[in-house]
Every structure is written in C-alpha cells, then in structure tokens.
PDB file of C-alpha atoms in Angstrom:
ATOM      1  CA  MET A   1     178.793 -14.657 220.184  1.00  0.00           C
ATOM      2  CA  ASP A   2     181.383 -11.874 221.620  1.00  0.00           C
ATOM      3  CA  PHE A   3     183.173 -10.164 218.390  1.00  0.00           C
ATOM      4  CA  THR A   4     185.389  -8.532 220.345  1.00  0.00           C
ATOM      5  CA  GLY A   5     188.823  -9.093 218.737  1.00  0.00           C
ATOM      6  CA  GLY A   6     187.437 -10.358 215.794  1.00  0.00           C
ATOM      7  CA  ARG A   7     187.400  -9.048 212.183  1.00  0.00           C
ATOM      8  CA  ALA A   8     184.562  -6.873 210.491  1.00  0.00           C
ATOM      9  CA  VAL A   9     184.532  -6.558 206.564  1.00  0.00           C
ATOM     10  CA  ILE A  10     182.479  -3.241 206.067  1.00  0.00           C
ATOM     11  CA  SER A  11     180.841  -2.541 202.777  1.00  0.00           C
ATOM     12  CA  ASP A  12     177.822   0.195 201.790  1.00  0.00           C
ATOM     13  CA  GLU A  13     174.697  -1.368 201.310  1.00  0.00           C
ATOM     14  CA  ARG A  14     173.942   1.150 198.320  1.00  0.00           C
ATOM     15  CA  THR A  15     176.884   0.659 196.413  1.00  0.00           C
ATOM     16  CA  GLY A  16     178.281  -2.647 197.579  1.00  0.00           C
ATOM     17  CA  LEU A  17     182.016  -0.878 197.685  1.00  0.00           C
ATOM     18  CA  ARG A  18     184.178  -2.079 200.731  1.00  0.00           C
ATOM     19  CA  ILE A  19     184.564   0.874 203.253  1.00  0.00           C
ATOM     20  CA  ALA A  20     186.654  -0.650 206.203  1.00  0.00           C
ATOM     21  CA  ASN A  21     188.478  -3.656 207.275  1.00  0.00           C
ATOM     22  CA  ALA A  22     188.798  -3.399 211.337  1.00  0.00           C
ATOM     23  CA  THR A  23     189.615  -5.118 214.377  1.00  0.00           C
ATOM     24  CA  VAL A  24     185.827  -5.195 216.268  1.00  0.00           C
ATOM     25  CA  ARG A  25     187.213  -3.348 219.480  1.00  0.00           C
ATOM     26  CA  ALA A  26     183.792  -3.842 221.193  1.00  0.00           C
ATOM     27  CA  PHE A  27     181.057  -5.945 221.167  1.00  0.00           C
ATOM     28  CA  ASP A  28     177.303  -5.100 223.131  1.00  0.00           C
ATOM     29  CA  PRO A  29     175.000  -8.241 223.215  1.00  0.00           C
ATOM     30  CA  GLU A  30     172.616  -6.297 224.979  1.00  0.00           C
ATOM     31  CA  THR A  31     172.016  -3.839 221.739  1.00  0.00           C
ATOM     32  CA  GLU A  32     174.018  -5.708 219.335  1.00  0.00           C
ATOM     33  CA  ALA A  33     176.633  -3.469 218.195  1.00  0.00           C
ATOM     34  CA  ILE A  34     180.205  -3.435 217.781  1.00  0.00           C
ATOM     35  CA  THR A  35     182.541  -0.932 217.865  1.00  0.00           C
ATOM     36  CA  VAL A  36     185.428  -0.133 215.028  1.00  0.00           C
ATOM     37  CA  ASP A  37     187.812   3.062 215.120  1.00  0.00           C
ATOM     38  CA  GLY A  38     185.565   5.909 213.682  1.00  0.00           C
ATOM     39  CA  ARG A  39     188.496   7.080 211.103  1.00  0.00           C
ATOM     40  CA  LEU A  40     187.321   3.844 209.297  1.00  0.00           C
ATOM     41  CA  VAL A  41     183.517   4.285 208.784  1.00  0.00           C
ATOM     42  CA  ASN A  42     182.340   7.743 208.463  1.00  0.00           C
ATOM     43  CA  PRO A  43     178.086   7.610 209.227  1.00  0.00           C
ATOM     44  CA  ASP A  44     177.835  11.230 206.973  1.00  0.00           C
ATOM     45  CA  TYR A  45     179.107   8.709 203.982  1.00  0.00           C
ATOM     46  CA  CYS A  46     177.385   5.735 204.780  1.00  0.00           C
ATOM     47  CA  ARG A  47     174.549   4.710 207.276  1.00  0.00           C
ATOM     48  CA  GLN A  48     173.546   1.640 205.696  1.00  0.00           C
ATOM     49  CA  ALA A  49     176.013  -1.359 205.971  1.00  0.00           C
ATOM     50  CA  VAL A  50     176.472  -5.023 205.302  1.00  0.00           C
ATOM     51  CA  VAL A  51     178.600  -6.087 207.872  1.00  0.00           C
ATOM     52  CA  LEU A  52     180.943  -9.350 207.746  1.00  0.00           C
ATOM     53  CA  LEU A  53     182.594 -10.716 210.729  1.00  0.00           C
ATOM     54  CA  PHE A  54     185.203 -12.785 211.494  1.00  0.00           C
ATOM     55  CA  LYS A  55     185.790 -14.811 214.459  1.00  0.00           C
ATOM     56  CA  ARG A  56     186.933 -17.951 215.430  1.00  0.00           C
ATOM     57  CA  GLY A  57     186.720 -20.007 212.104  1.00  0.00           C
ATOM     58  CA  ARG A  58     183.506 -18.555 211.226  1.00  0.00           C
ATOM     59  CA  VAL A  59     182.094 -16.142 209.258  1.00  0.00           C
ATOM     60  CA  TYR A  60     178.568 -14.258 209.977  1.00  0.00           C
ATOM     61  CA  GLN A  61     176.828 -11.714 207.834  1.00  0.00           C
ATOM     62  CA  TYR A  62     175.100  -8.974 209.437  1.00  0.00           C
ATOM     63  CA  ASP A  63     172.803  -5.937 207.673  1.00  0.00           C
ATOM     64  CA  GLY A  64     173.984  -2.761 209.997  1.00  0.00           C
ATOM     65  CA  GLU A  65     172.956   0.633 210.823  1.00  0.00           C
ATOM     66  CA  VAL A  66     176.632   2.967 211.023  1.00  0.00           C
ATOM     67  CA  HIS A  67     176.195   5.027 214.266  1.00  0.00           C
ATOM     68  CA  ALA A  68     178.942   8.243 215.130  1.00  0.00           C
ATOM     69  CA  SER A  69     179.857   7.158 218.607  1.00  0.00           C
ATOM     70  CA  GLN A  70     180.179   9.017 222.104  1.00  0.00           C
ATOM     71  CA  HIS A  71     183.073   6.991 222.257  1.00  0.00           C
ATOM     72  CA  SER A  72     186.338   9.282 221.545  1.00  0.00           C
ATOM     73  CA  GLY A  73     187.199   8.654 217.614  1.00  0.00           C
ATOM     74  CA  LEU A  74     185.247   5.186 217.296  1.00  0.00           C
ATOM     75  CA  THR A  75     181.985   3.921 215.668  1.00  0.00           C
ATOM     76  CA  ASP A  76     178.972   2.073 216.964  1.00  0.00           C
ATOM     77  CA  ILE A  77     177.830  -0.290 214.193  1.00  0.00           C
ATOM     78  CA  LEU A  78     174.173  -1.525 215.103  1.00  0.00           C
ATOM     79  CA  LEU A  79     173.962  -5.059 213.708  1.00  0.00           C
ATOM     80  CA  SER A  80     170.505  -7.063 212.813  1.00  0.00           C
ATOM     81  CA  ASN A  81     169.345 -10.039 210.536  1.00  0.00           C
ATOM     82  CA  GLY A  82     172.485 -11.870 211.408  1.00  0.00           C
ATOM     83  CA  ARG A  83     173.174 -15.349 209.572  1.00  0.00           C
ATOM     84  CA  PRO A  84     176.267 -17.254 208.840  1.00  0.00           C
ATOM     85  CA  LYS A  85     177.786 -16.286 205.553  1.00  0.00           C
ATOM     86  CA  GLU A  86     176.847 -18.134 202.569  1.00  0.00           C
ATOM     87  CA  ASP A  87     179.112 -20.271 200.744  1.00  0.00           C
ATOM     88  CA  ARG A  88     179.126 -19.479 197.151  1.00  0.00           C
ATOM     89  CA  ALA A  89     182.057 -19.658 194.288  1.00  0.00           C
ATOM     90  CA  ALA A  90     181.000 -15.667 193.373  1.00  0.00           C
ATOM     91  CA  PRO A  91     179.464 -14.046 196.513  1.00  0.00           C
ATOM     92  CA  ARG A  92     176.621 -12.024 196.438  1.00  0.00           C
ATOM     93  CA  ASN A  93     176.402  -8.322 197.114  1.00  0.00           C
ATOM     94  CA  ARG A  94     173.356  -6.681 198.436  1.00  0.00           C
ATOM     95  CA  VAL A  95     172.759  -3.463 196.419  1.00  0.00           C
ATOM     96  CA  ASN A  96     169.468  -1.245 195.331  1.00  0.00           C
ATOM     97  CA  VAL A  97     170.340   0.150 192.036  1.00  0.00           C
ATOM     98  CA  PRO A  98     167.775   1.014 189.412  1.00  0.00           C
ATOM     99  CA  ALA A  99     168.038  -0.484 186.183  1.00  0.00           C
ATOM    100  CA  ARG A 100     165.889  -0.948 182.895  1.00  0.00           C
ATOM    101  CA  VAL A 101     165.287  -4.226 180.872  1.00  0.00           C
ATOM    102  CA  GLU A 102     165.198  -3.202 177.210  1.00  0.00           C
ATOM    103  CA  TRP A 103     165.136  -6.268 175.452  1.00  0.00           C
ATOM    104  CA  ALA A 104     163.668  -9.678 176.140  1.00  0.00           C
ATOM    105  CA  SER A 105     163.267 -13.315 174.398  1.00  0.00           C
ATOM    106  CA  ALA A 106     161.035 -15.796 175.547  1.00  0.00           C
ATOM    107  CA  GLY A 107     158.801 -18.404 173.679  1.00  0.00           C
ATOM    108  CA  GLY A 108     160.023 -18.140 170.441  1.00  0.00           C
ATOM    109  CA  GLN A 109     159.555 -14.264 170.200  1.00  0.00           C
ATOM    110  CA  GLU A 110     161.557 -11.352 171.114  1.00  0.00           C
ATOM    111  CA  GLY A 111     161.919  -7.428 170.764  1.00  0.00           C
ATOM    112  CA  TRP A 112     162.794  -4.420 172.576  1.00  0.00           C
ATOM    113  CA  ILE A 113     160.920  -3.273 175.070  1.00  0.00           C
ATOM    114  CA  SER A 114     159.736   0.512 175.004  1.00  0.00           C
ATOM    115  CA  PRO A 115     159.796   2.268 177.380  1.00  0.00           C
ATOM    116  CA  PRO A 116     162.065  -0.143 178.893  1.00  0.00           C
ATOM    117  CA  LEU A 117     160.364  -1.821 182.568  1.00  0.00           C
ATOM    118  CA  GLU A 118     162.095   0.191 185.169  1.00  0.00           C
ATOM    119  CA  VAL A 119     163.448  -2.747 187.953  1.00  0.00           C
ATOM    120  CA  ALA A 120     165.653  -2.532 190.928  1.00  0.00           C
ATOM    121  CA  VAL A 121     168.940  -4.661 191.050  1.00  0.00           C
ATOM    122  CA  ARG A 122     169.008  -6.039 194.388  1.00  0.00           C
ATOM    123  CA  ASN A 123     172.021  -8.341 194.544  1.00  0.00           C
ATOM    124  CA  ILE A 124     175.017  -9.150 192.458  1.00  0.00           C
ATOM    125  CA  SER A 125     177.644 -10.894 192.154  1.00  0.00           C
ATOM    126  CA  THR A 126     180.152 -11.843 188.842  1.00  0.00           C
ATOM    127  CA  GLY A 127     178.053 -14.901 187.763  1.00  0.00           C
ATOM    128  CA  GLY A 128     174.485 -12.987 188.013  1.00  0.00           C
ATOM    129  CA  LEU A 129     172.026 -10.860 189.519  1.00  0.00           C
ATOM    130  CA  PHE A 130     168.711 -10.180 191.819  1.00  0.00           C
ATOM    131  CA  PHE A 131     166.289  -7.802 190.455  1.00  0.00           C
ATOM    132  CA  ARG A 132     162.851  -6.393 191.530  1.00  0.00           C
ATOM    133  CA  GLY A 133     160.043  -5.586 188.470  1.00  0.00           C
ATOM    134  CA  MET A 134     156.885  -6.261 187.427  1.00  0.00           C
ATOM    135  CA  PRO A 135     155.769  -9.874 188.192  1.00  0.00           C
ATOM    136  CA  ARG A 136     154.921 -12.733 185.777  1.00  0.00           C
ATOM    137  CA  ALA A 137     156.550 -10.200 183.044  1.00  0.00           C
ATOM    138  CA  PHE A 138     159.508 -12.927 182.267  1.00  0.00           C
ATOM    139  CA  PRO A 139     159.225 -16.883 182.669  1.00  0.00           C
ATOM    140  CA  VAL A 140     162.115 -19.012 183.570  1.00  0.00           C
ATOM    141  CA  GLY A 141     164.579 -19.637 180.621  1.00  0.00           C
ATOM    142  CA  ALA A 142     163.495 -15.661 179.221  1.00  0.00           C
ATOM    143  CA  ARG A 143     166.818 -14.121 177.867  1.00  0.00           C
ATOM    144  CA  LEU A 144     166.938 -10.063 179.018  1.00  0.00           C
ATOM    145  CA  ARG A 145     169.343  -7.258 177.720  1.00  0.00           C
ATOM    146  CA  LEU A 146     169.545  -5.324 180.869  1.00  0.00           C
ATOM    147  CA  ARG A 147     171.333  -1.617 181.154  1.00  0.00           C
ATOM    148  CA  MET A 148     172.356  -0.099 184.617  1.00  0.00           C
ATOM    149  CA  GLU A 149     175.449   2.044 185.615  1.00  0.00           C
ATOM    150  CA  ILE A 150     177.877   0.177 186.996  1.00  0.00           C
ATOM    151  CA  GLY A 151     181.043   2.244 189.122  1.00  0.00           C
ATOM    152  CA  GLY A 152     179.800   5.187 187.004  1.00  0.00           C
ATOM    153  CA  GLN A 153     179.947   3.457 183.606  1.00  0.00           C
ATOM    154  CA  ASP A 154     176.623   2.622 182.201  1.00  0.00           C
ATOM    155  CA  THR A 155     176.555  -0.975 181.422  1.00  0.00           C
ATOM    156  CA  ARG A 156     174.877  -3.696 179.019  1.00  0.00           C
ATOM    157  CA  MET A 157     174.436  -6.932 180.113  1.00  0.00           C
ATOM    158  CA  LEU A 158     172.611 -10.190 178.757  1.00  0.00           C
ATOM    159  CA  LEU A 159     171.052 -12.331 181.220  1.00  0.00           C
ATOM    160  CA  THR A 160     169.078 -15.663 181.432  1.00  0.00           C
ATOM    161  CA  VAL A 161     166.146 -15.620 184.020  1.00  0.00           C
ATOM    162  CA  ILE A 162     166.963 -18.990 185.935  1.00  0.00           C
ATOM    163  CA  HIS A 163     164.255 -18.824 188.904  1.00  0.00           C
ATOM    164  CA  THR A 164     161.796 -16.541 189.862  1.00  0.00           C
ATOM    165  CA  GLY A 165     160.061 -15.597 193.434  1.00  0.00           C
ATOM    166  CA  PRO A 166     156.337 -15.753 193.970  1.00  0.00           C
ATOM    167  CA  PRO A 167     155.123 -12.640 193.787  1.00  0.00           C
ATOM    168  CA  GLU A 168     152.793 -12.316 196.471  1.00  0.00           C
ATOM    169  CA  ASP A 169     156.197 -12.784 198.723  1.00  0.00           C
ATOM    170  CA  LEU A 170     158.005  -8.965 198.573  1.00  0.00           C
ATOM    171  CA  GLU A 171     161.020 -10.411 199.716  1.00  0.00           C
ATOM    172  CA  THR A 172     161.790 -12.945 197.136  1.00  0.00           C
ATOM    173  CA  SER A 173     159.654 -11.868 194.674  1.00  0.00           C
ATOM    174  CA  GLY A 174     161.852 -10.871 191.317  1.00  0.00           C
ATOM    175  CA  TYR A 175     164.090 -12.625 189.196  1.00  0.00           C
ATOM    176  CA  GLY A 176     167.274 -14.402 189.780  1.00  0.00           C
ATOM    177  CA  CYS A 177     169.306 -14.048 186.202  1.00  0.00           C
ATOM    178  CA  LYS A 178     172.327 -15.742 185.298  1.00  0.00           C
ATOM    179  CA  LEU A 179     175.238 -13.382 183.698  1.00  0.00           C
ATOM    180  CA  LEU A 180     175.974 -14.406 179.651  1.00  0.00           C
ATOM    181  CA  PHE A 181     177.630 -11.403 178.659  1.00  0.00           C
ATOM    182  CA  VAL A 182     178.993  -7.780 179.815  1.00  0.00           C
ATOM    183  CA  GLU A 183     179.004  -5.000 177.044  1.00  0.00           C
TER     184      GLU A 183
END
C-alpha cells in the first residue's frame, strides 16, 4: 500500500515515547521507506522506532530505522516487520527496559529473591507487561513484585503471571503478566 499522504505516528522503540505525528511526504515501495518532515524526527536522538501508519481507514504497525535523508529538511524511515495494528483495549508499547523481580509467590510459597532476578521488559501497557528472564522460573498464577524505572521514577508493581512462552523459542519465551498494583 502506498502510504503517501497518510499519517505516521512515530515512537522511540527504546523508551516508547511518541516523538512525532506527521504526514507521510513520500513512500518508496522498493525500499519500504517513508519520508517525513526532518524537523520532527532527529536520527541522533532516535535510531529505532515503532511506526503506526494510518491510511484509508486502516492502521498498520511497523518497526522503523530512522535515517537522515539526503532530501533537504526531510527524514527517511526504513520500515520492516509490517502488520495490521492489533486491536486491544490497552495497546502494548514495545520497550527494552531492565527490571528486577524482587519477590515471588507461587505454589503456596512466597519470599524475597536475593539477589533480585534481572529481567528485560519487552512490552508494557496499562494492563500489564511482558518480560524475558530465566525460563521456567515462574508458573502461570505466580504473583511477582517487579521493580523498574519508568519515566525517571523508581517504580514497583505487583503482577500475576498469566502466560509463559516456550523457553526454546527466543521470540516468545518469557512471561506475560497482568498488572495488579503499582506502588
């Protein structure tokens, strides 16, 4: 689909922060690149992005690699991994944020984890998050206390594991958790 004239909402992949809402000036189907106003997206600040493209009443989500354009005042974003945007009450924001599991309760046992288990939060929404960590450490139903920095604030949250991905599959291995409480 030619995205020229459509809207592009661009977020920093690392932080999840929205950095631009722009009209797509051009689309190159051969390289799968969009061009937007260069003043909106600084490639020195954001190299990897999540790009939502709105065109003809549909929403598409892509991974994007930001490049300074050779065009005057414009920025090119190379698109990959395109897919229709998932329809969720609480959309997931892709992140890569270190966190620590400090406490767990499962199978009638609970306790503090010392030292805390280092994990990587890969996506987060208002309803929960997904993290990668030690395979098979927590069963479905386990309650966890996770600590991470969000927006410069040290944040603790209580979660329940609602699904686990197979440890042999690096793309889906990890823990999907429902958010119960934020401290």
